[in-house]
Structures are given as structure tokens and as C-alpha cells.
PDB file of C-alpha atoms in Angstrom:
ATOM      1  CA  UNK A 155      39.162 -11.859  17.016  1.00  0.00           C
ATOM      2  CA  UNK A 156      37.787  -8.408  16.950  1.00  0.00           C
ATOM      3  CA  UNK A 157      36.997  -6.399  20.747  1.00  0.00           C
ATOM      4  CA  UNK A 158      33.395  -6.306  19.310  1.00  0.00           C
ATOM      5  CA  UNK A 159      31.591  -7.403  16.459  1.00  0.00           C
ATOM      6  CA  UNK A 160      28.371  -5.891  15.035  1.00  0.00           C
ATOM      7  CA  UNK A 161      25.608  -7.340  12.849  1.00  0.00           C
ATOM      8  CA  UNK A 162      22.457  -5.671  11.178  1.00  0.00           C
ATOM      9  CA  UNK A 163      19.633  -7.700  11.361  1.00  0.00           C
ATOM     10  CA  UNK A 164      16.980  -4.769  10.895  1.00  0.00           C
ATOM     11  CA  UNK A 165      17.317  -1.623   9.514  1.00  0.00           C
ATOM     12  CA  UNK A 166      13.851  -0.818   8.755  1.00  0.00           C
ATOM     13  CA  UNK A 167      11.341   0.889  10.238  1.00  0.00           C
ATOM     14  CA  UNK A 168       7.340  -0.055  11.305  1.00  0.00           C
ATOM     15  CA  UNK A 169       6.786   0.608   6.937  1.00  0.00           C
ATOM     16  CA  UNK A 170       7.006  -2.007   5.375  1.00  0.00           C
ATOM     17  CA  UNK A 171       9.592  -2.633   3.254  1.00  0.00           C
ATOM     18  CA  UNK A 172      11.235  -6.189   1.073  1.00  0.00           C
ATOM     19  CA  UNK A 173      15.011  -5.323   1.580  1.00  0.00           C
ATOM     20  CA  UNK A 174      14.672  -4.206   5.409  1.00  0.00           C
ATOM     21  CA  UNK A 175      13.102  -5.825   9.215  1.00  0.00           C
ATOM     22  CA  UNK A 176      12.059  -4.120  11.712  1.00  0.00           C
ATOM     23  CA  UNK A 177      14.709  -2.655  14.389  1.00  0.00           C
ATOM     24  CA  UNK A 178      17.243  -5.192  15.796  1.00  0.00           C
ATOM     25  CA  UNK A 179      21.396  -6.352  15.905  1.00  0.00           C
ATOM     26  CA  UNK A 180      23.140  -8.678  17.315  1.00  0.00           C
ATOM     27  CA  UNK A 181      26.593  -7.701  19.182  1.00  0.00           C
ATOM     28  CA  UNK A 182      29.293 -10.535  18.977  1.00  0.00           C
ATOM     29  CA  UNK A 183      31.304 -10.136  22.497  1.00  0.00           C
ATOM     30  CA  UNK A 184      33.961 -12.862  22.569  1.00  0.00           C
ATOM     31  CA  UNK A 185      31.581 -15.961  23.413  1.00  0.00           C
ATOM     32  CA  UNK A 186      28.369 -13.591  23.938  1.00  0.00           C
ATOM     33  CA  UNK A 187      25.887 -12.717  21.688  1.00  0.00           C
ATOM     34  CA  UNK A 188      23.714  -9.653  22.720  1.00  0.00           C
ATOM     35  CA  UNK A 189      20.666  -8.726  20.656  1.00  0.00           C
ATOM     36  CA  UNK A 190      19.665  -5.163  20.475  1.00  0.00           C
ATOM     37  CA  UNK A 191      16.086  -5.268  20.210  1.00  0.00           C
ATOM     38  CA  UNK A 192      13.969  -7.881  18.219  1.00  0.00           C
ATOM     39  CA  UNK A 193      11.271  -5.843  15.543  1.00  0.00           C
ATOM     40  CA  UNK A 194       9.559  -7.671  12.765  1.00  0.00           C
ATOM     41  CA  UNK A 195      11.490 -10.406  10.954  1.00  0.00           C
ATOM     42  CA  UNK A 196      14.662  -9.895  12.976  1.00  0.00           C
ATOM     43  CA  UNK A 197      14.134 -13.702  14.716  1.00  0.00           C
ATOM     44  CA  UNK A 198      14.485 -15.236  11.406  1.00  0.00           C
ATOM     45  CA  UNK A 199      17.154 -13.189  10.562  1.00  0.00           C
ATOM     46  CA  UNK A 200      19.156 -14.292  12.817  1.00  0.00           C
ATOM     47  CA  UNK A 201      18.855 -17.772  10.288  1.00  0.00           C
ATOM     48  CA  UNK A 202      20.846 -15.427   7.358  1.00  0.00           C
ATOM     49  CA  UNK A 203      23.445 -14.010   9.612  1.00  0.00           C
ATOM     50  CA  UNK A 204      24.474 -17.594  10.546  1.00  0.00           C
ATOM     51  CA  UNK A 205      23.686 -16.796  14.375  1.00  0.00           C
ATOM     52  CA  UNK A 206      21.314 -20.004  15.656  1.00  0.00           C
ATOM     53  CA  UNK A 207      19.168 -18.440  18.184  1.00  0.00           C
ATOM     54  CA  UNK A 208      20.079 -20.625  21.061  1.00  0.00           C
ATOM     55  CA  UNK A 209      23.198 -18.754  20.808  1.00  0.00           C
ATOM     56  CA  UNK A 210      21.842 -15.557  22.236  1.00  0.00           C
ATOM     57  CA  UNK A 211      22.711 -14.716  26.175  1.00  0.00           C
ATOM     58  CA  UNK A 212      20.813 -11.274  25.855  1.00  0.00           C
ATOM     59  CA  UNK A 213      18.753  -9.140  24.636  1.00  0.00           C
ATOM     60  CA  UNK A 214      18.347  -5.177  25.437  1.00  0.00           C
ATOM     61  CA  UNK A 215      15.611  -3.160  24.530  1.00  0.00           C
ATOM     62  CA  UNK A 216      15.753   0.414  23.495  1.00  0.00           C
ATOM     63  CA  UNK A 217      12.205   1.141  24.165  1.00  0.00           C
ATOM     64  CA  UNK A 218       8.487  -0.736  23.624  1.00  0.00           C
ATOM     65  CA  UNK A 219       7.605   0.074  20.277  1.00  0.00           C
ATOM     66  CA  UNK A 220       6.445  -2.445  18.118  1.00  0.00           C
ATOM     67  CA  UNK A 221       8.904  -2.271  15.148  1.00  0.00           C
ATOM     68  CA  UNK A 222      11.316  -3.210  18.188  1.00  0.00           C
ATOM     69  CA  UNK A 223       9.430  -6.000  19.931  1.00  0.00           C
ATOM     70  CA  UNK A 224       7.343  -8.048  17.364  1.00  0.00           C
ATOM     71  CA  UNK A 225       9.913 -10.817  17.126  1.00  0.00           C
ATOM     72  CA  UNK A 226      10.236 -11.245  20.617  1.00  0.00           C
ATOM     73  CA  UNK A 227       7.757 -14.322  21.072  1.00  0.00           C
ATOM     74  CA  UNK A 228       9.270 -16.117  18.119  1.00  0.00           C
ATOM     75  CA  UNK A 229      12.839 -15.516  19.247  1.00  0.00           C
ATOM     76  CA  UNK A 230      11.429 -17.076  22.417  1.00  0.00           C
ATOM     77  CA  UNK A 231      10.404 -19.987  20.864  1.00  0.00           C
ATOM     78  CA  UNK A 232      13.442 -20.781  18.527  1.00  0.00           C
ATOM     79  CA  UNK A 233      15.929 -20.065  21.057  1.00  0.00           C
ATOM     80  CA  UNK A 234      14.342 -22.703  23.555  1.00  0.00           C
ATOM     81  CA  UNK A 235      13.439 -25.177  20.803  1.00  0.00           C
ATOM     82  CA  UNK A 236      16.563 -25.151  19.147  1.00  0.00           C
ATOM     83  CA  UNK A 237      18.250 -26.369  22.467  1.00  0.00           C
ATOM     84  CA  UNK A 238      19.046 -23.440  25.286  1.00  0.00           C
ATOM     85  CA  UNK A 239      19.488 -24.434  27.976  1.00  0.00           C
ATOM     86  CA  UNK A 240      20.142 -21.546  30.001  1.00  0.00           C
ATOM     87  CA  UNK A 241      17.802 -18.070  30.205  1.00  0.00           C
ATOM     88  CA  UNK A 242      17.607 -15.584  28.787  1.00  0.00           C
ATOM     89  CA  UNK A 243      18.860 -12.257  30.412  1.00  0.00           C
ATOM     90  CA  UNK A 244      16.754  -9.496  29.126  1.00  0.00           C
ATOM     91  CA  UNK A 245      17.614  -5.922  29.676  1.00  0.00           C
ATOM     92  CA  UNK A 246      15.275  -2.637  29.343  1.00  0.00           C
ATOM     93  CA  UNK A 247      13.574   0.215  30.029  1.00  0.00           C
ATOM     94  CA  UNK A 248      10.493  -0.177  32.883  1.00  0.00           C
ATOM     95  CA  UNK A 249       8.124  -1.896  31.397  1.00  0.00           C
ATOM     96  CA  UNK A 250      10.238  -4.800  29.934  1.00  0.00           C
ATOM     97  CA  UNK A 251       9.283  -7.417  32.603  1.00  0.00           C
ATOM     98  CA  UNK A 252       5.365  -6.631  31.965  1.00  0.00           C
ATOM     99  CA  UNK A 253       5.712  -7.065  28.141  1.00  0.00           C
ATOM    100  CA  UNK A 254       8.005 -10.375  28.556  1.00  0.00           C
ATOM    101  CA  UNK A 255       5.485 -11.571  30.756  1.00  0.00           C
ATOM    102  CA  UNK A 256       2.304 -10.824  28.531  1.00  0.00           C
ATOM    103  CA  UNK A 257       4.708 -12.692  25.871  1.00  0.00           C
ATOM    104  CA  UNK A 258       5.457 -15.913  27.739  1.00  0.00           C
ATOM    105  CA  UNK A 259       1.266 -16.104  28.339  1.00  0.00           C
ATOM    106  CA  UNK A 260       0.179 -15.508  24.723  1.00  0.00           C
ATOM    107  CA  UNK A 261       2.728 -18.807  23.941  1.00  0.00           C
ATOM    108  CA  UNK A 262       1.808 -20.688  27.138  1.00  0.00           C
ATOM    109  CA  UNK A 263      -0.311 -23.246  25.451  1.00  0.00           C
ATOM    110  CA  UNK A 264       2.162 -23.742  22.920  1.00  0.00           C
ATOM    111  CA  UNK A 265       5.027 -24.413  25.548  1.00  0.00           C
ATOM    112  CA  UNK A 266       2.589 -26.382  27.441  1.00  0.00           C
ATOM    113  CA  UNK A 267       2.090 -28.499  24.137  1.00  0.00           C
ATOM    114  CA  UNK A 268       5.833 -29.071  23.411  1.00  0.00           C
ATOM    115  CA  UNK A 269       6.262 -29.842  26.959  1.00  0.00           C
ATOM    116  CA  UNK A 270       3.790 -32.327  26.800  1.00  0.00           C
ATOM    117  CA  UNK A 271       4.740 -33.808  23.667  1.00  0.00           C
ATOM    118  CA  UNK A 272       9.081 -33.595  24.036  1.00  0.00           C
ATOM    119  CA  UNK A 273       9.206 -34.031  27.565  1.00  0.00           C
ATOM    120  CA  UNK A 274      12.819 -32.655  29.547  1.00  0.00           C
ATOM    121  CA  UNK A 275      14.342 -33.171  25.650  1.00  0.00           C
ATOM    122  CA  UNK A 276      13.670 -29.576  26.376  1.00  0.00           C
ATOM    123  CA  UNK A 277      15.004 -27.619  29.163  1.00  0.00           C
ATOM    124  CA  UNK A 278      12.834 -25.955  31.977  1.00  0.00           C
ATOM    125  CA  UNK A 279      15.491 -23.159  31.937  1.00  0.00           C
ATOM    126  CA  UNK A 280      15.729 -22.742  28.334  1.00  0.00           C
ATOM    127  CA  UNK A 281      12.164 -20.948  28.225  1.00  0.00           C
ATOM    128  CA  UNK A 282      13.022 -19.032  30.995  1.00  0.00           C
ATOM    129  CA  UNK A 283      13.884 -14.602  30.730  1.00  0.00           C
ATOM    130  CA  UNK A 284      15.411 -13.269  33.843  1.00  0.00           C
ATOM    131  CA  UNK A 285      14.279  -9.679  33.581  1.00  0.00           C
ATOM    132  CA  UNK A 286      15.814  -6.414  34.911  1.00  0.00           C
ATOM    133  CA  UNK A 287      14.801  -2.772  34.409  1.00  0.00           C
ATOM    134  CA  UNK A 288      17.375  -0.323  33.709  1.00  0.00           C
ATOM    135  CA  UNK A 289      16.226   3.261  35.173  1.00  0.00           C
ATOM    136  CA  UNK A 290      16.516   5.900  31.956  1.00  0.00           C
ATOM    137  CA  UNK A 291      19.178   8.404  33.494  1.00  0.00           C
ATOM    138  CA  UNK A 292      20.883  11.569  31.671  1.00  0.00           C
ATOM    139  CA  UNK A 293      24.420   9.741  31.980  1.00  0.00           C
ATOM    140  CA  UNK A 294      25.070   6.226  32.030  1.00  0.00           C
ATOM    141  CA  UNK A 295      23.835   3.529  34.094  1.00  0.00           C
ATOM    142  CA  UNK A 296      25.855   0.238  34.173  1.00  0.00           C
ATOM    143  CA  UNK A 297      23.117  -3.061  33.198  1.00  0.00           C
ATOM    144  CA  UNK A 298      25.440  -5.606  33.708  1.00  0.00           C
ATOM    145  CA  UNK A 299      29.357  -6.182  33.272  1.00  0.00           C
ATOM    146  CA  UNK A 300      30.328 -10.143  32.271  1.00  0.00           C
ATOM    147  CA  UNK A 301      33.044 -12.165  30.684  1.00  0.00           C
ATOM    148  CA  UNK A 302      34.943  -8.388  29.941  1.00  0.00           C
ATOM    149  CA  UNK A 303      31.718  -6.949  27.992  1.00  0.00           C
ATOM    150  CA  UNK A 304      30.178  -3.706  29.910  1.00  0.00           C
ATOM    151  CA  UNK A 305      27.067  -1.996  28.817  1.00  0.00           C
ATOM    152  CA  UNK A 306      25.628   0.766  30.098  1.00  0.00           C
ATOM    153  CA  UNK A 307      22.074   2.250  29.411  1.00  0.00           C
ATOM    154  CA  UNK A 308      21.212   6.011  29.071  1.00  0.00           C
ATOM    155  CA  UNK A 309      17.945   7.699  28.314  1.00  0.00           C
ATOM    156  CA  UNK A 310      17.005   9.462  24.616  1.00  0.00           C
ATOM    157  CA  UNK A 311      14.045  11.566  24.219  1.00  0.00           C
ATOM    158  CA  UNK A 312      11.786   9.863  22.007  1.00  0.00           C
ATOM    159  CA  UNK A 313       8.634  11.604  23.763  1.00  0.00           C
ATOM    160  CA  UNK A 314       5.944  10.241  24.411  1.00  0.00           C
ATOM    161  CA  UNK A 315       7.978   7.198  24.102  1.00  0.00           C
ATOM    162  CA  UNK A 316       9.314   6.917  27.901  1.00  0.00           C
ATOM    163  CA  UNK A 317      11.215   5.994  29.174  1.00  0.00           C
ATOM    164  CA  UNK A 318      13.499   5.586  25.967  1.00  0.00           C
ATOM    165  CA  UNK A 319      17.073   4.450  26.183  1.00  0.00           C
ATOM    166  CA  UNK A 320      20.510   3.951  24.396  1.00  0.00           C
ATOM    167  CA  UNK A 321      23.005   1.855  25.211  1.00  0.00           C
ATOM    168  CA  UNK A 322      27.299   1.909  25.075  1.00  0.00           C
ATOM    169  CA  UNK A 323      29.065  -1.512  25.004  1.00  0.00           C
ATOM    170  CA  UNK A 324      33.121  -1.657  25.828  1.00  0.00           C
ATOM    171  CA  UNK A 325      35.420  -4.209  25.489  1.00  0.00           C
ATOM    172  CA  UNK A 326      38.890  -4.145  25.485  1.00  0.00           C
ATOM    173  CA  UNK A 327      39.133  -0.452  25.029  1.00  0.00           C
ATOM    174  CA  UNK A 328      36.802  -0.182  22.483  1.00  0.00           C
ATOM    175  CA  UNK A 329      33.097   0.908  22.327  1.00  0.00           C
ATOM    176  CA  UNK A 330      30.052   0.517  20.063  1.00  0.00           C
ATOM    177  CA  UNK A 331      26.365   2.819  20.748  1.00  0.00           C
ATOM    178  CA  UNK A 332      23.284   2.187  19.558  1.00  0.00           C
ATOM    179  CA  UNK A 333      21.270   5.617  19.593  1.00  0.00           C
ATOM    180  CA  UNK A 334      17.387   3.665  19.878  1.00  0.00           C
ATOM    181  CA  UNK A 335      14.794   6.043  18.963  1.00  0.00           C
ATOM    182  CA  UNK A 336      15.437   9.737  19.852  1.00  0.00           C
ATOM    183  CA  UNK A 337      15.427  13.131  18.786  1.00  0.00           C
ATOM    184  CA  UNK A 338      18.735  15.459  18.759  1.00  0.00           C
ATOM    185  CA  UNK A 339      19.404  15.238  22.492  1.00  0.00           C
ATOM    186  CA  UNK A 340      22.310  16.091  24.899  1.00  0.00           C
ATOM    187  CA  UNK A 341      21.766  12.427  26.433  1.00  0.00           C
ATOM    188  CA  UNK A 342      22.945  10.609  23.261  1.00  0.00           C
ATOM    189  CA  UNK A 343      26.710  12.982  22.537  1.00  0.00           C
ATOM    190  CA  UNK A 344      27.109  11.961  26.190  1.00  0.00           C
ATOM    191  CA  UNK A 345      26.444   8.235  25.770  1.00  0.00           C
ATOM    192  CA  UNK A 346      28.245   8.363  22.179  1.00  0.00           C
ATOM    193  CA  UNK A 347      31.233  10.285  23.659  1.00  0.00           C
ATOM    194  CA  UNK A 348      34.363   9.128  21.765  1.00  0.00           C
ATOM    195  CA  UNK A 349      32.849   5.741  20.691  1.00  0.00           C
ATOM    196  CA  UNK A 350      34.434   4.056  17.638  1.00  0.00           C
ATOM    197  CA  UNK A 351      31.039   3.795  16.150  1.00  0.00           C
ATOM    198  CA  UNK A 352      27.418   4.842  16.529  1.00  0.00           C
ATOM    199  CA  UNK A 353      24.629   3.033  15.282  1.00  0.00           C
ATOM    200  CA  UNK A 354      21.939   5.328  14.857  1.00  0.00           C
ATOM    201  CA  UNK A 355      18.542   5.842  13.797  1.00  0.00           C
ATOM    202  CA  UNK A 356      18.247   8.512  10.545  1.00  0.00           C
ATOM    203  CA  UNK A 357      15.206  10.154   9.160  1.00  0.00           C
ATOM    204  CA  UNK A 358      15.412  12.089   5.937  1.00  0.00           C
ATOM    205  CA  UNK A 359      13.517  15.135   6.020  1.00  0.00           C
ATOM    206  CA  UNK A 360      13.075  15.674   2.059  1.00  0.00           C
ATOM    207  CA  UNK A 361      12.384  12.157   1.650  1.00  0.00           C
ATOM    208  CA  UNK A 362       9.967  11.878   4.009  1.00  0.00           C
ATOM    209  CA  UNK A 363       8.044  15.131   3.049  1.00  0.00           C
ATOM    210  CA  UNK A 364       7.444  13.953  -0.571  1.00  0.00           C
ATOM    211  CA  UNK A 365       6.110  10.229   0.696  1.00  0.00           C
ATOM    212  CA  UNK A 366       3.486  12.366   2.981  1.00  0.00           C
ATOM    213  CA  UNK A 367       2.767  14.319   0.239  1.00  0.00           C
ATOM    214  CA  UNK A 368       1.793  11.426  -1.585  1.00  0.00           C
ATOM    215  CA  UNK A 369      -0.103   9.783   0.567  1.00  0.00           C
ATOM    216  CA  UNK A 370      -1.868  13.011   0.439  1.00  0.00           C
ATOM    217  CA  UNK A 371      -2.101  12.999  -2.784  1.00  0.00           C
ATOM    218  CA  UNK A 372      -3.796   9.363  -3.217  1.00  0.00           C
ATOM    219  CA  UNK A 373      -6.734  10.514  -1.312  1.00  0.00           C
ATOM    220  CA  UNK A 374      -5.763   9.051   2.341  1.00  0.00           C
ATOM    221  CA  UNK A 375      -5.436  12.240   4.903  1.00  0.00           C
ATOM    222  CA  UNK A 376      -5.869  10.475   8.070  1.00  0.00           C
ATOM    223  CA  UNK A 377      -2.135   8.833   7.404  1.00  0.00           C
ATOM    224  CA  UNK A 378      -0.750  11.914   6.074  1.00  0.00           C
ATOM    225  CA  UNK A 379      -1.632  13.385   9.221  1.00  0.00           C
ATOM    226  CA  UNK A 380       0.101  10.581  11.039  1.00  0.00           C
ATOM    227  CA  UNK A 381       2.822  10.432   9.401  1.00  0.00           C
ATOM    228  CA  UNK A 382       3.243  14.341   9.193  1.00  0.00           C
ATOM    229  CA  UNK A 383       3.644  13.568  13.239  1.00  0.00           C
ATOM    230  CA  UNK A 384       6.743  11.369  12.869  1.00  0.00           C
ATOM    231  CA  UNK A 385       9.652  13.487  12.663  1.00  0.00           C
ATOM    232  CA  UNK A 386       8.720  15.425  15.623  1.00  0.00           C
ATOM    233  CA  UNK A 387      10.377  12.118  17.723  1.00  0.00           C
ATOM    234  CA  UNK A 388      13.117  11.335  15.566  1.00  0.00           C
ATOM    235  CA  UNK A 389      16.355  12.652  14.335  1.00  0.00           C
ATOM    236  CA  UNK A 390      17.012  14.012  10.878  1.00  0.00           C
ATOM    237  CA  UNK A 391      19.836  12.978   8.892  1.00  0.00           C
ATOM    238  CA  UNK A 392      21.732  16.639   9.491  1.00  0.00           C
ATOM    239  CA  UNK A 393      20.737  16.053  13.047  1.00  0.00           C
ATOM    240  CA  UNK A 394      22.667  12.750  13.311  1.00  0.00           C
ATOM    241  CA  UNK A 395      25.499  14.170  11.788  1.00  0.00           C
ATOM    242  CA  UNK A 396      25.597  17.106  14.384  1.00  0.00           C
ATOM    243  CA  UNK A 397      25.467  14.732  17.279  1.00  0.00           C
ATOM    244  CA  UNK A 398      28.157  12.637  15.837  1.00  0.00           C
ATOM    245  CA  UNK A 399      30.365  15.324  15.364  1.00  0.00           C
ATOM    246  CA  UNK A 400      29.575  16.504  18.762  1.00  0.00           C
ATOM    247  CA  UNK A 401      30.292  13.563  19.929  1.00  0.00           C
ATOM    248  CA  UNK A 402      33.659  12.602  18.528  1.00  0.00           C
ATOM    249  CA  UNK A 403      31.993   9.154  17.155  1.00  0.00           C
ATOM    250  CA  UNK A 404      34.741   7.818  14.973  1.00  0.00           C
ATOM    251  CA  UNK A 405      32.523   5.970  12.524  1.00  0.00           C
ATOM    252  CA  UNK A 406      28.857   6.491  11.908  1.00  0.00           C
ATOM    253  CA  UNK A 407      26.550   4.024  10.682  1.00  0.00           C
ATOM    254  CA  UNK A 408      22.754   4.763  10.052  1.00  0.00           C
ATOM    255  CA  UNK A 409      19.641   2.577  10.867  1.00  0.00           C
ATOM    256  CA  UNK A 410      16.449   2.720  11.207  1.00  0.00           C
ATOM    257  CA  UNK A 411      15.896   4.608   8.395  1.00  0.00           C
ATOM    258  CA  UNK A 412      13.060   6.968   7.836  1.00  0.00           C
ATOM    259  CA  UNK A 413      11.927   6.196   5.325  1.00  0.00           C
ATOM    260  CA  UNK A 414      13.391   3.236   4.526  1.00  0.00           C
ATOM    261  CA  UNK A 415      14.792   3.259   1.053  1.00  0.00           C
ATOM    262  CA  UNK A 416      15.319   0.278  -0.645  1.00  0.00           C
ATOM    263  CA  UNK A 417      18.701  -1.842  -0.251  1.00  0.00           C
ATOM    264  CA  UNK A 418      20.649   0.038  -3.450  1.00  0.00           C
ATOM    265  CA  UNK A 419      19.392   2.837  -5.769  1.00  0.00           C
ATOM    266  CA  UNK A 420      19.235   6.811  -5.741  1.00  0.00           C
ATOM    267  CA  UNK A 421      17.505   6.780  -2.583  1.00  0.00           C
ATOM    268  CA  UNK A 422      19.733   5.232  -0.532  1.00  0.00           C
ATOM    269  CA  UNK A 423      22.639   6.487  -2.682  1.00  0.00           C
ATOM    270  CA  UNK A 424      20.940  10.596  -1.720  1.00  0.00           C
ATOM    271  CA  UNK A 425      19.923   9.340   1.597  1.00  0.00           C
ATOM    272  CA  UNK A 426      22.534  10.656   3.628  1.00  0.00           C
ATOM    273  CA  UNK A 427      23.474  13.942   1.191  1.00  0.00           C
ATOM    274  CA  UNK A 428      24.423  17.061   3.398  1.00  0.00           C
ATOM    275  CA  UNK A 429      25.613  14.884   6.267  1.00  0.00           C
ATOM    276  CA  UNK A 430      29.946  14.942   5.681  1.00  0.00           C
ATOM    277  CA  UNK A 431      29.545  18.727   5.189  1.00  0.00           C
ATOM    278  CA  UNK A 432      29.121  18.856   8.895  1.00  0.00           C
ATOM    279  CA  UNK A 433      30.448  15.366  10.113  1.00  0.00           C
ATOM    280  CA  UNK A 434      34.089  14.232   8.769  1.00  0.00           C
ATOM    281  CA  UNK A 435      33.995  10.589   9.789  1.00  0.00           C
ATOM    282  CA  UNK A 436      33.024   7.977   7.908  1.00  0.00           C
ATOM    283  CA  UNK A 437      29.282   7.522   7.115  1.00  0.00           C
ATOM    284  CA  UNK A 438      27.802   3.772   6.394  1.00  0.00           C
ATOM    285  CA  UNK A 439      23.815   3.312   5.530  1.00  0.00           C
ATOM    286  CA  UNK A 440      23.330   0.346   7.172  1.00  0.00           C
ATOM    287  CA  UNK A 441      22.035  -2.762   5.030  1.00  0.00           C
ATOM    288  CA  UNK A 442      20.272  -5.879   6.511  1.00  0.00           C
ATOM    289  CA  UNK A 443      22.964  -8.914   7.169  1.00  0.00           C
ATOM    290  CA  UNK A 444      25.984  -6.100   7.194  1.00  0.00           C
ATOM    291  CA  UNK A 445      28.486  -6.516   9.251  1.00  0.00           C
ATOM    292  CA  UNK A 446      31.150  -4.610  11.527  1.00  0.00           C
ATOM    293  CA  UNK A 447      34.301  -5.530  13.265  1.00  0.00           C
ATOM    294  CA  UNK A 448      35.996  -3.143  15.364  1.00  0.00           C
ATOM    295  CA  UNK A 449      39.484  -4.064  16.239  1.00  0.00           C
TER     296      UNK A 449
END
């Protein structure tokens, strides 16, 4: 059995797009499964990987956006329905607890109603998140150490996104880092330092200049402006690379991807083209459903 395990669920981002969800993985611990947020379409996901959601013990959030949240309510509901009996333990920046809360009473009346109709056939606990912050701090902070997993939280700059974090699992000598949403920043080489592999989010800056430009081009200006904003929080493909090297990440695997190109084709094939001239490890585009084992 491998130290850790990773699966994509989501490598999208909030476009839409038929071969890619919305942000969110699952880490495979031993016995523990630990998602890594929960965007649009990553719940039923989970269905594809072969993960039932009652399986899940966790769930960490990177940060509040909504291509890393959406899927939260229905994860919720599966996971409880589908016979937890435990809670969930929920891990994230401040303002986690607030936006589990204002989940649990949008569905209220719907666990009322299965309540009422299934009686204790479903647990009380099952519905149940236990909640903590994790303060966003230049170096790692430790969020919770069980059955010989460890992960630690560290804060990005995804500005005006904060706090923003990343997080480092370890087990058995061996590490896995998810980058969230950030710009270059010192904060991620730290939290990446040495890990066998980086998940991280990957904008590329060609790519995305000829979508804005046509969007331009079809007439709608108010989303070209927008999306002329986006790269000003994220990290460009060249970017990654730098931190990666910087780092001494030992395999690099890209998600999140800005924009998201379809699952094969010239995009995705050119989507990463400039990167091994300044990062010598390998570099994976990361598809929906792929999976990871580090030994």
C-alpha cells in the first residue's frame, strides 16, 4: 500500500468546462480519506473514482471561493445518507465554520424531512461537521496529526482572497502539497520544500490572453474586463515551474487550470510549453479521475 495516495476529482476552474469539475481531491491515507476542497461536480465524482462518500473523515479547504465550495451541501447529504455514522472533521481557513453553518441551514428542511421520514436508520452524528479554523501563517501550522497522517496548513497570497491557504500531508516519510489558489509566493517553496509532489494550480498566460481577446471580440467587454483581472491572483505556468524548482518538488502535477483546456488535444498538449526549460522534474497536467501513488 502506497504512504499516500492521490486522486483528481476536479481540475477545472469556475468556466465551465465537459471534461473538468470544479477544484477538489481526495487523499487516500491508509484507512483515511481526506478531501481537498469540494467545487462544482466534485461530490458526484467521488461516484467515478469508486470512493462512496460515507468514506470521507475530512475535508480541508484552501480558501471560500465558489469553484471550491459548491459541492459542499451535496457531499453533506450523500455522505450522511449513504450511512456515516461519524462527523465530519472539516478543516479551513476563518470563515469555514460560518459557511458550514449557512450550509447545514439551507438543507435543514431537507434533513428535517429524512429525519422524519427514516427515523435513527440515519445517524444523528452522521450529519454532523466538527469545524476548526486553521490561522493562515507564513510557515506551517499543524491542523491535526491521526492514525500516522500529519497535515499542516500555510497561507498563499491569493489577494483579496484571505486568508488563503495550502496544505502539506506526510506519511511515512513522504509528502504530498496542494498549492490552493495563489500567486508566485515565498509561502508556497516553503510549504512545498522537498515534497515528492505538488499539486498546483496553473494559468497559461498566452492561452488566456487570446480567450479575453475573444470575448472581446464577440461584443461582451464587461467580461473581458473581468477576466483581464484574473491572472493578477494566480500563478502562470513559468511561475509554477519557478516555485517548483525552488522548491525541490520532486514531481509536479498541474490543476486548476486556467483556462481549462479540454481533457486531450493541442491545448492541453501546449499547455505547459516553456515549463521543463526551467523545472527538470517531471511535469503531469492533471486529468479528472487521475490518479497518484507515492511509495
Amino acid at each position: 500500500m502506497p504512504a499516500l495516495e492521490l486522486v483528481l476529482l476536479g481540475t477545472g476552474s469556475p468556466l465551465p468546462n465537459p471534461d473538468r469539475c470544479g477544484a477538489g481531491h481526495v487523499v487516500i491515507a491508509g484507512d483515511l480519506r481526506v478531501m481537498v476542497d469540494c467545487g462544482w461536480g466534485v461530490a458526484r465524482r467521488l461516484f467515478a473514482a469508486g470512493i462512496p462518500p460515507p468514506a470521507i473523515d475530512a475535508v480541508c479547504y484552501t480558501h471560500l471561493h465558489s469553484d471550491h465550495i459548491t459541492d459542499t451541501p451535496d457531499l453533506l447529504i450523500m455522505r450522511w445518507a449513504g450511512g456515516a455514522k461519524k462527523p465530519l472533521e472539516v478543516y479551513g481557513p476563518v470563515g469555514t465554520k460560518a459557511m458550514i453553518d449557512g450550509f447545514l441551514a439551507a438543507r435543514s428542511a431537507d434533513i428535517g424531512y429524512r429525519f422524519a421520514h427514516h427515523g435513527e436508520k440515519l445517524s444523528r452524528e452522521g450529519i454532523v461537521c466538527n469545524v476548526r479554523e486553521i490561522p493562515a501563517t507564513p510557515d506551517r501550522t499543524r491542523a491535526v496529526e491521526i492514525a500516522g497522517l500529519t497535515i499542516d496548513a500555510f497561507e498563499v497570497d491569493h489577494f483579496p482572497v484571505a486568508p488563503a491557504l495550502g496544505y502539506r500531508f506526510e506519511r511515512e516519510g513522504r509528502s504530498l502539497v496542494f498549492s490552493g489558489d495563489t500567486k508566485k509566493c515565498g509561502g508556497l517553496v516553503r510549504g512545498a520544500r522537498d515534497a515528492d509532489l505538488l499539486v498546483s494550480e496553473a494559468l497559461n498566460a498566452g492561452m488566456w490572453q487570446i480567450m479575453v481577446a475573444r470575448i472581446r471580440q464577440m461584443g461582451n467587454e464587461n467580461t473581458a474586463g473581468v477576466m483581464e483581472d484574473v491572472p493578477s491572483y494566480h500563478s502562470t505556468t513559468l511561475e509554477v515551474a519557478e516555485m517548483a524548482r525552488d522548491a525541490g518538488v520532486k514531481h509536479l502535477v498541474l490543476s486548476h487550470l486556467l483556462p481549462s483546456p479540454p481533457a486531450d488535444g493541442p491545448l492541453v498538449d501546449n499547455f505547459a510549453n516553456g515549463m521543463a526549460e526551467i523545472y527538470g522534474g517531471p511535469i503531469t497536467i492533471g486529468k479528472d479521475l487521475q490518479r497518484f501513488a507515492i511509495e
